[in-house]
Short mmCIF file of C-alpha atoms in Angstrom, two decimals:
data_model
loop_
_atom_site.label_atom_id
_atom_site.label_comp_id
_atom_site.label_asym_id
_atom_site.label_seq_id
_atom_site.Cartn_x
_atom_site.Cartn_y
_atom_site.Cartn_z
CA MET V 1 22.36 -43.00 32.10
CA PHE V 2 19.09 -41.63 33.71
CA ASP V 3 18.83 -39.26 36.97
CA HIS V 4 16.75 -39.80 39.91
CA MET V 5 13.79 -38.36 37.96
CA GLY V 6 14.00 -41.10 35.43
CA ALA V 7 14.51 -38.42 32.71
CA LEU V 8 17.65 -39.32 29.81
CA HIS V 9 20.75 -37.62 31.47
CA PRO V 10 22.26 -34.87 29.32
CA HIS V 11 25.32 -36.53 28.39
CA SER V 12 23.01 -39.43 26.76
CA ARG V 13 20.71 -37.53 25.05
CA VAL V 14 23.57 -35.71 23.34
CA SER V 15 25.20 -38.99 22.75
CA ALA V 16 22.11 -40.29 21.22
CA THR V 17 21.82 -37.32 19.10
CA LEU V 18 25.21 -37.92 17.54
CA LYS V 19 23.96 -40.99 15.98
CA VAL V 20 21.20 -39.37 14.38
CA PHE V 21 22.34 -35.89 12.81
CA PRO V 22 25.21 -36.43 10.12
CA PRO V 23 28.67 -36.36 10.49
CA VAL V 24 28.76 -32.75 9.99
CA LEU V 25 27.09 -31.98 12.68
CA GLN V 26 29.04 -34.19 15.35
CA ARG V 27 31.70 -31.35 16.03
CA ALA V 28 28.91 -28.92 17.03
CA GLU V 29 27.39 -31.51 19.31
CA ARG V 30 30.73 -32.19 20.78
CA LEU V 31 31.26 -28.43 21.48
CA LEU V 32 27.46 -28.71 23.15
CA LEU V 33 28.36 -31.30 24.96
CA VAL V 34 31.36 -29.35 26.47
CA VAL V 35 29.88 -26.62 27.70
CA ILE V 36 27.01 -29.12 29.19
CA MET V 37 29.57 -30.68 31.05
CA SER V 38 31.67 -27.66 31.93
CA GLY V 39 28.35 -26.29 33.79
CA ARG V 40 28.59 -23.34 31.42
CA LYS V 41 25.37 -21.73 30.02
CA PRO V 42 25.48 -21.67 26.28
CA ARG V 43 25.28 -18.23 25.12
CA SER V 44 22.26 -16.81 22.95
CA VAL V 45 22.51 -16.33 19.36
CA ALA V 46 21.59 -13.41 17.34
CA ASN V 47 19.56 -15.80 15.15
CA PRO V 48 18.23 -19.02 17.47
CA LEU V 49 16.56 -22.00 15.38
CA GLU V 50 13.64 -21.51 17.33
CA SER V 51 12.87 -18.09 16.35
CA ALA V 52 13.41 -18.75 12.21
CA ILE V 53 9.97 -19.80 12.56
CA ASN V 54 7.34 -17.10 11.86
CA THR V 55 5.14 -15.57 14.52
CA PRO V 56 1.53 -15.22 13.52
CA SER V 57 1.69 -11.35 13.28
CA GLU V 58 4.45 -12.06 10.69
CA ARG V 59 2.66 -14.66 8.85
CA ILE V 60 -0.58 -12.63 8.62
CA LEU V 61 1.22 -9.51 7.46
CA LYS V 62 3.31 -12.01 4.54
CA GLU V 63 -0.43 -13.54 3.74
CA CYS V 64 -2.01 -10.40 3.40
CA HIS V 65 1.08 -9.07 0.94
CA SER V 66 1.06 -12.07 -1.04
CA LEU V 67 -2.88 -11.55 -1.70
CA TYR V 68 -1.85 -7.96 -3.06
CA VAL V 69 1.17 -8.44 -5.14
CA ASP V 70 0.45 -12.28 -6.51
CA SER V 71 1.66 -12.35 -10.20
CA GLU V 72 -1.39 -13.82 -11.30
CA ASN V 73 -4.15 -12.84 -9.14
CA GLY V 74 -2.91 -9.95 -7.14
CA LEU V 75 -5.40 -7.28 -5.90
CA VAL V 76 -2.68 -4.64 -7.06
CA LYS V 77 -2.75 -6.74 -10.68
CA ILE V 78 -6.95 -6.36 -10.79
CA ALA V 79 -7.25 -3.11 -9.38
CA ASN V 80 -5.01 -1.60 -12.04
CA SER V 81 -7.11 -3.81 -14.77
CA LEU V 82 -10.17 -1.67 -13.35
CA GLY V 83 -8.05 1.43 -13.36
CA VAL V 84 -7.96 1.57 -9.43
CA GLN V 85 -4.55 2.08 -7.87
CA LEU V 86 -3.77 0.05 -4.74
CA LEU V 87 -1.04 0.04 -2.65
CA PRO V 88 0.30 -3.32 -1.00
CA PRO V 89 0.75 -3.23 2.53
CA ARG V 90 3.84 -3.29 4.32
CA LYS V 91 4.95 -6.40 5.41
CA LYS V 92 6.80 -4.61 8.59
CA ILE V 93 5.92 -1.20 10.91
CA ILE V 94 8.47 1.68 10.39
CA VAL V 95 9.92 2.84 13.49
CA MET V 96 11.79 6.12 13.23
CA ILE V 97 14.25 7.35 15.95
CA MET V 98 15.33 11.09 16.13
CA GLY V 99 17.07 13.44 18.32
CA ASN V 100 20.05 15.41 19.23
CA HIS V 101 23.58 13.80 18.55
CA SER V 102 24.79 11.22 20.81
CA ALA V 103 21.17 10.90 22.25
CA GLY V 104 21.32 6.99 22.10
CA LYS V 105 19.50 5.95 18.89
CA SER V 106 22.04 3.66 17.62
CA SER V 107 22.49 2.21 20.79
CA PHE V 108 18.75 1.46 21.01
CA ILE V 109 19.01 0.01 17.92
CA ASN V 110 21.71 -2.42 18.33
CA TRP V 111 20.58 -3.25 21.88
CA TYR V 112 17.21 -4.27 20.34
CA VAL V 113 18.31 -6.29 17.26
CA GLU V 114 20.82 -7.62 20.20
CA GLU V 115 23.75 -6.99 17.37
CA HIS V 116 26.46 -4.28 16.89
CA ILE V 117 25.07 -2.99 13.50
CA GLN V 118 25.05 0.91 13.99
CA LYS V 119 28.23 2.79 15.17
CA ALA V 120 27.66 4.53 18.34
CA GLY V 121 29.43 7.13 20.26
CA VAL V 122 29.66 11.04 21.18
CA ALA V 123 30.57 12.03 17.74
CA ILE V 124 28.02 12.37 15.16
CA GLU V 125 28.08 9.11 13.97
CA THR V 126 25.14 9.32 11.74
CA GLN V 127 24.92 11.83 9.15
CA GLY V 128 22.28 9.97 6.72
CA PHE V 129 19.34 7.91 6.89
CA THR V 130 19.78 4.19 7.62
CA PHE V 131 17.14 1.82 7.32
CA ILE V 132 17.82 -1.21 9.60
CA THR V 133 15.81 -4.51 9.07
CA SER V 134 15.62 -8.11 8.99
CA GLY V 135 16.27 -10.51 6.03
CA ARG V 136 18.08 -13.54 4.89
CA LYS V 137 21.45 -12.59 4.78
CA ARG V 138 23.92 -9.82 6.68
CA GLU V 139 24.25 -6.97 4.02
CA SER V 140 24.87 -3.31 3.64
CA LEU V 141 23.20 -1.20 0.95
CA THR V 142 24.01 2.31 -0.24
CA GLY V 143 22.02 5.09 -2.33
CA ASN V 144 19.79 3.93 -4.92
CA ALA V 145 20.10 0.29 -3.68
CA THR V 146 17.97 1.22 -0.57
CA LEU V 147 15.21 2.74 -2.67
CA HIS V 148 15.32 -0.32 -4.41
CA LEU V 149 14.51 -1.90 -1.37
CA TYR V 150 11.87 0.52 -0.21
CA PRO V 151 10.44 1.76 -3.25
CA HIS V 152 7.31 3.55 -1.20
CA PHE V 153 10.19 5.93 -0.02
CA ARG V 154 11.27 7.06 -3.37
CA PRO V 155 9.74 10.76 -2.74
CA LEU V 156 13.01 11.12 -0.72
CA LEU V 157 14.65 11.93 -4.25
CA GLU V 158 12.81 15.10 -4.10
CA PHE V 159 15.27 16.21 -1.26
CA LYS V 160 18.48 17.31 -3.16
CA GLY V 161 21.41 15.83 -1.85
CA VAL V 162 19.52 13.16 0.31
CA THR V 163 20.26 9.89 -1.61
CA ASP V 164 23.95 9.99 -1.17
CA TYR V 165 23.15 9.56 2.29
CA LEU V 166 20.92 6.82 2.39
CA SER V 167 21.86 3.26 3.69
CA ALA V 168 20.34 0.06 4.59
CA GLU V 169 21.66 -2.57 6.93
CA ILE V 170 20.42 -5.98 6.81
CA SER V 171 20.83 -8.07 9.20
CA THR V 172 19.62 -11.93 10.17
CA SER V 173 18.44 -11.13 13.85
CA LYS V 174 15.16 -12.50 14.97
CA GLN V 175 15.49 -10.73 18.30
CA LYS V 176 12.41 -9.78 19.98
CA LYS V 177 10.02 -8.45 17.46
CA PHE V 178 12.92 -7.28 14.68
CA SER V 179 11.39 -9.60 12.12
CA LEU V 180 8.63 -7.03 11.91
CA VAL V 181 10.06 -3.71 12.35
CA THR V 182 12.14 -1.30 10.40
CA PHE V 183 14.17 0.91 12.06
CA VAL V 184 14.90 4.36 10.71
CA ASP V 185 18.18 6.07 12.26
CA THR V 186 18.14 9.73 11.75
CA PRO V 187 21.18 12.46 11.66
CA GLY V 188 22.11 13.49 14.94
CA LEU V 189 20.28 16.61 15.01
CA VAL V 190 22.81 20.01 16.57
CA ASP V 191 22.16 23.63 16.23
CA GLY V 192 24.88 26.26 15.50
CA ASP V 193 27.18 26.13 12.38
CA MET V 194 26.53 22.37 11.38
CA VAL V 195 25.73 22.18 7.79
CA TYR V 196 23.82 19.24 6.60
CA PRO V 197 24.02 18.25 2.85
CA PHE V 198 20.50 18.23 2.55
CA ASN V 199 17.37 19.88 4.05
CA VAL V 200 17.18 17.50 7.11
CA ASN V 201 14.27 19.25 8.67
CA SER V 202 12.27 18.50 5.64
CA ALA V 203 13.34 15.16 5.27
CA ILE V 204 12.95 13.96 8.59
CA THR V 205 9.73 15.86 8.87
CA TRP V 206 8.37 13.55 5.34
CA LEU V 207 9.83 10.23 7.17
CA GLY V 208 7.99 10.99 10.32
CA GLU V 209 4.85 11.11 8.44
CA GLN V 210 5.55 8.00 6.69
CA ALA V 211 6.65 5.73 9.81
CA ASP V 212 4.31 4.12 12.19
CA LEU V 213 5.97 5.57 15.20
CA VAL V 214 8.41 8.26 15.76
CA PHE V 215 10.55 8.20 19.10
CA VAL V 216 11.99 11.38 19.94
CA PHE V 217 15.29 10.54 22.61
CA PHE V 218 16.41 13.18 24.60
CA ASP V 219 19.93 13.17 25.83
CA PRO V 220 20.41 14.77 29.57
CA MET V 221 24.06 14.78 28.96
CA GLY V 222 23.77 16.37 25.27
CA GLN V 223 21.99 19.21 23.59
CA ALA V 224 18.54 18.17 24.64
CA LEU V 225 16.88 21.13 24.17
CA CYS V 226 18.10 21.29 20.44
CA LYS V 227 16.04 23.99 18.79
CA ARG V 228 16.33 22.05 15.72
CA THR V 229 14.86 19.18 17.30
CA LEU V 230 11.95 20.96 18.80
CA ASN V 231 10.97 22.65 15.69
CA ILE V 232 10.86 19.31 13.69
CA VAL V 233 9.23 17.73 16.62
CA GLU V 234 6.69 20.66 16.78
CA LYS V 235 5.95 19.96 13.03
CA LEU V 236 5.40 16.36 13.15
CA SER V 237 3.08 16.72 16.15
CA GLU V 238 0.62 19.22 14.47
CA LYS V 239 0.84 16.55 11.34
CA CYS V 240 0.48 13.19 13.44
CA GLY V 241 1.19 13.75 16.92
CA ASP V 242 -0.57 10.47 18.02
CA LYS V 243 2.65 8.45 16.96
CA VAL V 244 5.30 10.85 17.94
CA LEU V 245 6.68 9.42 21.27
CA PHE V 246 9.26 11.32 24.12
CA TYR V 247 12.00 9.52 25.83
CA LEU V 248 14.70 10.90 28.05
CA SER V 249 17.37 8.20 27.30
CA LYS V 250 20.88 7.35 28.77
CA ALA V 251 18.74 8.25 32.23
CA ASP V 252 21.55 6.61 34.13
CA GLU V 253 23.97 8.96 33.46
CA ALA V 254 21.98 12.11 34.39
CA GLY V 255 23.00 11.87 38.11
CA ASN V 256 20.69 11.19 41.07
CA GLU V 257 16.91 10.90 41.19
CA THR V 258 16.89 14.69 41.95
CA ASP V 259 18.90 15.61 38.78
CA ARG V 260 16.79 13.62 36.44
CA GLN V 261 13.73 14.97 37.56
CA ARG V 262 15.42 18.58 37.07
CA VAL V 263 16.41 17.63 33.68
CA MET V 264 13.15 16.31 32.91
CA MET V 265 11.31 19.27 34.13
CA GLN V 266 13.64 21.40 31.74
CA ILE V 267 12.72 19.57 28.73
CA VAL V 268 9.23 19.28 29.52
CA GLN V 269 8.93 22.77 30.23
CA GLU V 270 10.56 23.76 27.05
CA LEU V 271 8.31 21.39 24.98
CA CYS V 272 5.12 23.06 26.93
CA ARG V 273 6.22 26.45 25.60
CA ARG V 274 5.51 25.40 21.89
CA PRO V 275 2.04 25.70 21.06
CA GLY V 276 2.16 22.54 18.78
CA LEU V 277 3.40 20.52 22.18
CA ASN V 278 1.40 21.75 24.70
CA LYS V 279 -0.40 18.70 25.89
CA CYS V 280 -2.18 17.42 28.66
CA GLY V 281 -0.68 14.38 30.42
CA PHE V 282 2.97 14.69 28.75
CA GLU V 283 4.60 11.62 29.44
CA MET V 284 8.53 10.96 29.14
CA PRO V 285 9.94 7.58 29.99
CA THR V 286 13.06 6.99 31.45
CA ILE V 287 15.46 4.78 29.22
CA TYR V 288 18.86 3.64 29.19
CA ILE V 289 20.58 0.57 27.72
CA PRO V 290 20.94 -2.15 30.72
CA ASN V 291 24.52 -2.96 31.70
CA PRO V 292 25.27 -5.84 34.19
CA GLN V 293 28.61 -4.39 34.84
CA LYS V 294 27.22 -1.04 35.71
CA PRO V 295 23.91 -1.59 37.97
CA SER V 296 21.83 1.60 38.56
CA ARG V 297 18.96 2.22 40.65
CA CYS V 298 17.48 4.51 37.89
CA VAL V 299 14.06 3.35 36.79
CA ASN V 300 14.39 1.69 33.46
CA GLN V 301 11.18 1.66 31.29
CA ILE V 302 13.07 0.55 28.15
CA ASP V 303 10.92 -2.73 27.95
CA GLY V 304 7.65 -0.37 27.98
CA VAL V 305 9.39 0.72 24.28
CA CYS V 306 9.30 -2.92 23.27
CA GLN V 307 5.64 -3.35 24.66
CA THR V 308 5.05 -0.13 22.47
CA ILE V 309 6.44 -1.81 19.32
CA GLU V 310 4.59 -4.98 19.59
CA LYS V 311 1.37 -3.06 20.28
CA THR V 312 1.79 -1.29 16.94
CA ILE V 313 2.47 -4.34 15.17
CA ASN V 314 -0.58 -5.80 16.63
CA GLN V 315 -2.41 -2.40 15.37
CA ALA V 316 -0.91 -3.04 11.92
CA VAL V 317 -2.30 -6.72 11.40
CA GLN V 318 -5.76 -5.37 12.23
CA LYS V 319 -5.04 -1.90 9.74
CA THR V 320 -4.11 -4.69 7.10
CA LEU V 321 -6.82 -7.28 7.59
CA ASN V 322 -9.04 -4.13 7.70
CA GLN V 323 -7.78 -2.46 4.63
CA LEU V 324 -7.64 -5.85 2.80
CA GLU V 325 -11.26 -5.83 3.36
CA LYS V 326 -12.18 -2.45 2.39
CA ASP V 327 -9.86 -3.40 -1.11
CA SER V 328 -11.63 -5.99 -1.71
CA ASP V 329 -14.85 -4.34 -1.26
CA LEU V 330 -13.51 -1.67 -3.47
CA ILE V 331 -12.86 -3.83 -6.35
CA CYS V 332 -16.12 -5.90 -6.17
CA ALA V 333 -17.86 -2.40 -6.20
CA THR V 334 -15.91 -1.24 -9.02
CA ILE V 335 -16.47 -4.51 -11.07
CA SER V 336 -20.67 -4.23 -9.99
CA SER V 337 -20.68 -0.25 -11.41
CA ARG V 338 -18.60 -1.20 -14.74
CA LEU V 339 -20.80 -4.45 -15.42
CA GLN V 340 -23.84 -1.85 -15.03
CA GLN V 341 -22.29 0.98 -16.73
CA ASP V 342 -22.03 -1.66 -19.92
CA ARG V 343 -25.46 -2.73 -19.47
CA ALA V 344 -26.55 0.56 -19.56
CA ASP V 345 -24.14 1.55 -22.68
CA VAL V 346 -25.30 -1.73 -24.41
CA SER V 347 -28.74 -0.26 -24.35
CA TYR V 348 -27.99 3.39 -25.16
CA ASN V 349 -25.75 2.24 -28.39
CA LYS V 350 -28.93 0.14 -29.47
CA SER V 351 -31.07 3.14 -28.89
CA VAL V 352 -28.17 5.04 -31.04
CA ARG V 353 -27.87 2.32 -33.57
CA LEU V 354 -31.79 2.86 -34.06
CA HIS V 355 -31.52 6.48 -34.89
CA SER V 356 -28.88 5.80 -36.93
CA PHE V 357 -30.78 3.10 -39.06
CA LEU V 358 -33.95 5.39 -39.44
CA CYS V 359 -31.83 8.66 -40.32
CA GLY V 360 -29.81 6.82 -43.12
CA ALA V 361 -32.58 5.10 -44.48
CA LEU V 362 -34.84 8.33 -44.94
CA GLY V 363 -31.96 9.80 -46.54
CA ILE V 364 -31.62 7.28 -49.00
CA VAL V 365 -35.46 6.14 -49.20
CA LEU V 366 -36.68 10.00 -50.24
CA PRO V 367 -34.36 10.81 -52.75
CA THR V 368 -34.73 7.55 -54.65
CA LEU V 369 -38.81 7.67 -54.34
CA PHE V 370 -38.79 11.06 -55.62
CA ILE V 371 -36.43 10.07 -58.53
CA LEU V 372 -38.42 6.63 -59.22
CA SER V 373 -41.61 8.83 -59.52
CA PHE V 374 -40.60 11.16 -62.46
CA ILE V 375 -39.34 7.46 -63.97
CA VAL V 376 -42.85 5.62 -63.25
CA ASN V 377 -44.08 8.55 -64.90
CA THR V 378 -43.18 8.14 -68.24
CA ILE V 379 -44.03 4.16 -68.34
CA SER V 380 -47.67 3.29 -68.97
CA LYS V 381 -49.95 1.27 -66.24
CA GLU V 382 -49.79 -1.77 -68.58
CA GLN V 383 -46.08 -1.71 -69.05
CA LEU V 384 -45.34 -1.30 -65.13
CA ASP V 385 -48.02 -4.39 -64.52
CA ASP V 386 -45.93 -6.32 -66.93
CA LEU V 387 -42.56 -5.54 -65.56
CA LEU V 388 -43.48 -5.91 -61.57
CA GLY V 389 -46.63 -7.66 -61.23
CA GLU V 390 -50.06 -6.24 -60.81
CA GLY V 391 -49.66 -5.82 -56.65
CA ALA V 392 -45.94 -4.35 -56.50
CA ALA V 393 -47.31 -2.01 -59.27
CA ARG V 394 -50.14 -0.30 -57.42
CA ILE V 395 -48.00 -0.06 -54.79
CA VAL V 396 -45.65 1.79 -56.71
CA TYR V 397 -48.17 3.88 -57.98
CA ILE V 398 -49.81 4.77 -54.76
CA PHE V 399 -46.55 6.37 -53.36
CA THR V 400 -45.43 7.80 -56.88
CA GLY V 401 -48.92 9.15 -56.70
CA VAL V 402 -48.22 10.89 -53.53
CA VAL V 403 -44.82 12.66 -54.88
CA MET V 404 -46.42 13.55 -58.00
CA TYR V 405 -49.30 15.29 -56.83
CA LEU V 406 -47.32 17.01 -54.22
CA TRP V 407 -44.68 18.23 -57.21
CA ASP V 408 -47.99 19.40 -59.36
CA TRP V 409 -48.81 20.94 -56.40
CA ILE V 410 -45.64 23.21 -56.48
CA PRO V 411 -45.44 26.29 -58.57
CA GLU V 412 -42.90 26.04 -61.55
CA ASP V 413 -41.21 28.97 -60.54
CA GLY V 414 -40.40 27.19 -56.83
CA GLN V 415 -39.41 23.62 -57.90
CA VAL V 416 -36.03 24.42 -58.31
CA ILE V 417 -35.78 25.77 -54.80
CA CYS V 418 -37.92 22.91 -53.79
CA VAL V 419 -35.42 20.30 -55.27
CA ILE V 420 -32.46 22.11 -53.62
CA VAL V 421 -34.15 22.10 -50.15
CA PHE V 422 -35.30 18.68 -50.54
CA GLY V 423 -31.52 17.72 -51.50
CA ALA V 424 -30.09 19.18 -48.29
CA PHE V 425 -32.54 17.87 -46.45
CA CYS V 426 -31.51 14.26 -47.45
CA TYR V 427 -28.11 15.21 -47.06
CA PHE V 428 -28.85 16.32 -43.55
CA LEU V 429 -30.63 12.85 -42.94
CA LEU V 430 -27.47 10.79 -43.95
CA PHE V 431 -25.38 13.52 -41.79
CA LEU V 432 -27.60 12.75 -38.66
CA ALA V 433 -26.97 8.81 -39.63
CA LYS V 434 -23.51 9.21 -39.46
CA TYR V 435 -23.55 11.54 -36.31
CA PHE V 436 -25.65 8.78 -34.16
CA ALA V 437 -22.98 6.00 -35.71
CA GLY V 438 -20.25 7.88 -33.99
CA ARG V 439 -22.08 8.29 -30.88
CA GLY V 440 -22.04 4.91 -29.70
CA ASN V 441 -19.81 4.12 -26.28
CA LYS V 442 -17.49 1.31 -26.07
CA THR V 443 -18.48 -1.53 -24.30
CA LEU V 444 -16.93 -4.60 -22.72
CA THR V 445 -16.02 -7.56 -24.78
CA LYS V 446 -17.08 -11.12 -23.68
CA LYS V 447 -13.61 -11.80 -22.53
CA GLU V 448 -13.52 -8.73 -20.63
CA LYS V 449 -16.78 -9.46 -19.07
CA ARG V 450 -15.53 -12.93 -18.29
CA ALA V 451 -12.32 -12.01 -16.61
CA MET V 452 -14.28 -9.67 -14.44
CA ALA V 453 -16.79 -12.10 -13.26
CA GLU V 454 -13.96 -14.43 -12.60
CA TYR V 455 -11.88 -11.68 -10.50
CA ASN V 456 -15.20 -10.92 -8.69
CA ASP V 457 -15.87 -14.93 -7.63
CA TYR V 458 -11.70 -15.05 -6.77
CA ILE V 459 -12.24 -11.93 -4.21
CA ASN V 460 -15.38 -13.30 -2.90
CA ASP V 461 -14.76 -17.34 -2.69
CA ILE V 462 -10.65 -16.73 -1.99
CA VAL V 463 -9.58 -13.46 -0.76
CA LYS V 464 -12.41 -12.49 1.59
CA ALA V 465 -12.54 -16.15 2.87
CA LYS V 466 -8.72 -15.89 3.73
CA LYS V 467 -9.21 -12.69 4.92
CA GLY V 468 -11.93 -14.08 7.72
CA LYS V 469 -9.63 -17.28 8.38
CA LEU V 470 -6.67 -14.90 8.83
CA TYR V 471 -8.94 -12.62 11.22
CA GLU V 472 -10.05 -15.56 13.18
CA TRP V 473 -6.65 -16.96 13.51
CA TYR V 474 -5.45 -13.57 14.60
CA LEU V 475 -8.18 -13.35 17.35
CA GLN V 476 -7.60 -16.81 18.39
CA GLN V 477 -4.14 -15.62 19.24
CA CYS V 478 -5.14 -12.80 21.47
CA ALA V 479 -8.12 -14.44 23.32
CA ALA V 480 -9.16 -17.44 24.97
CA GLU V 481 -10.65 -20.38 23.46
CA TYR V 482 -14.21 -20.10 25.05
CA ASP V 483 -14.87 -16.46 23.57
CA PHE V 484 -14.94 -18.12 20.15
#
């Protein structure tokens, strides 16, 4: 039962496991036992149990994404309530692969995913755009369903006819870093009389601008110097040259080392003839799909492609965390600005209301005093004292006396004009009162102020704190403990 090292024998370990697992798993355990006893290694599967556990990068990207799209306190929802537009970060990087037909684009994707998803062959198998991504179950989507899965690619609808040539392949594979990658397999490009059902050059160029990486595969056996390919690559290089990488695919089929060098020299010379592609230190690694049955002496740098993808994923994590901090600061600054503006609006509204009150009061008091003066002038002082009291009657006499003095000072032939002007002035005062009353700015309600304060506290206490923990956790995966 125990071997010479004191460890439990494999047969005993499986037998012990059979007692613990439910009966439905016993048959699988028996098959595993047969494999162990026969001395053969079990065949690896596309989605092993160990890989089902999320990687640190995957968890960080998902956590950041959830902070944006949360139904209650998502940053997108908070920003929309403040009139700010935010886009949630993608949970995966986009890797677009382009090149002439039969350049090995689909074969590379199948190799990376370790599953036969895309058709590969000499014929032009890929005539549209196919998005290959990981998911819970194997599924194929077409047309509008693909755009529902990738809403940020909806601008593709502007390219007439492209919708019918969109598809998505969802795989359960967790191999390499596939859970954090979405591949875009583009149509094989050829020159001559080939007619595409949509503007393929513009569509590929737009997708390349959205992608995080653009791999350009040159096939030494096919149309490696396809002018259509070079034209698109030149446009992409002008707009986003830092993410465009070139590879000599199917390098094992290019003959001996001398033949490969000749092919690479021809491709590099053709690329350097174009002003947008004339770079210093031009690199074109040789890659091919490894085949144990067909060993080759050609240097295969396909692992370097995987390292490039992994490096871009790490950069995407850093960019996402940095963007999370910027968006959080933007929302907090917007809230602070809105509250400061609201305080200014409240102060302005008080001033406006004061102006409105004064103009309205004068517009009513002056004509009232004018009319009252003539009425008081017809009443004797004794009657007014009995009616209002001695103190109030004295005040009324003073004001009405001023009005009657001014009235007597006006010549009789000008009194009518003065009454018209006085009435117009009072009407103007009432007009100003109404004008100032409508000049007030809209201010925040108590409920809105309370909501903004809660948003601000949530971002400072929850979002930024979580961002700091995620960043620290990410760095702990990269650096040694003594660096912290």
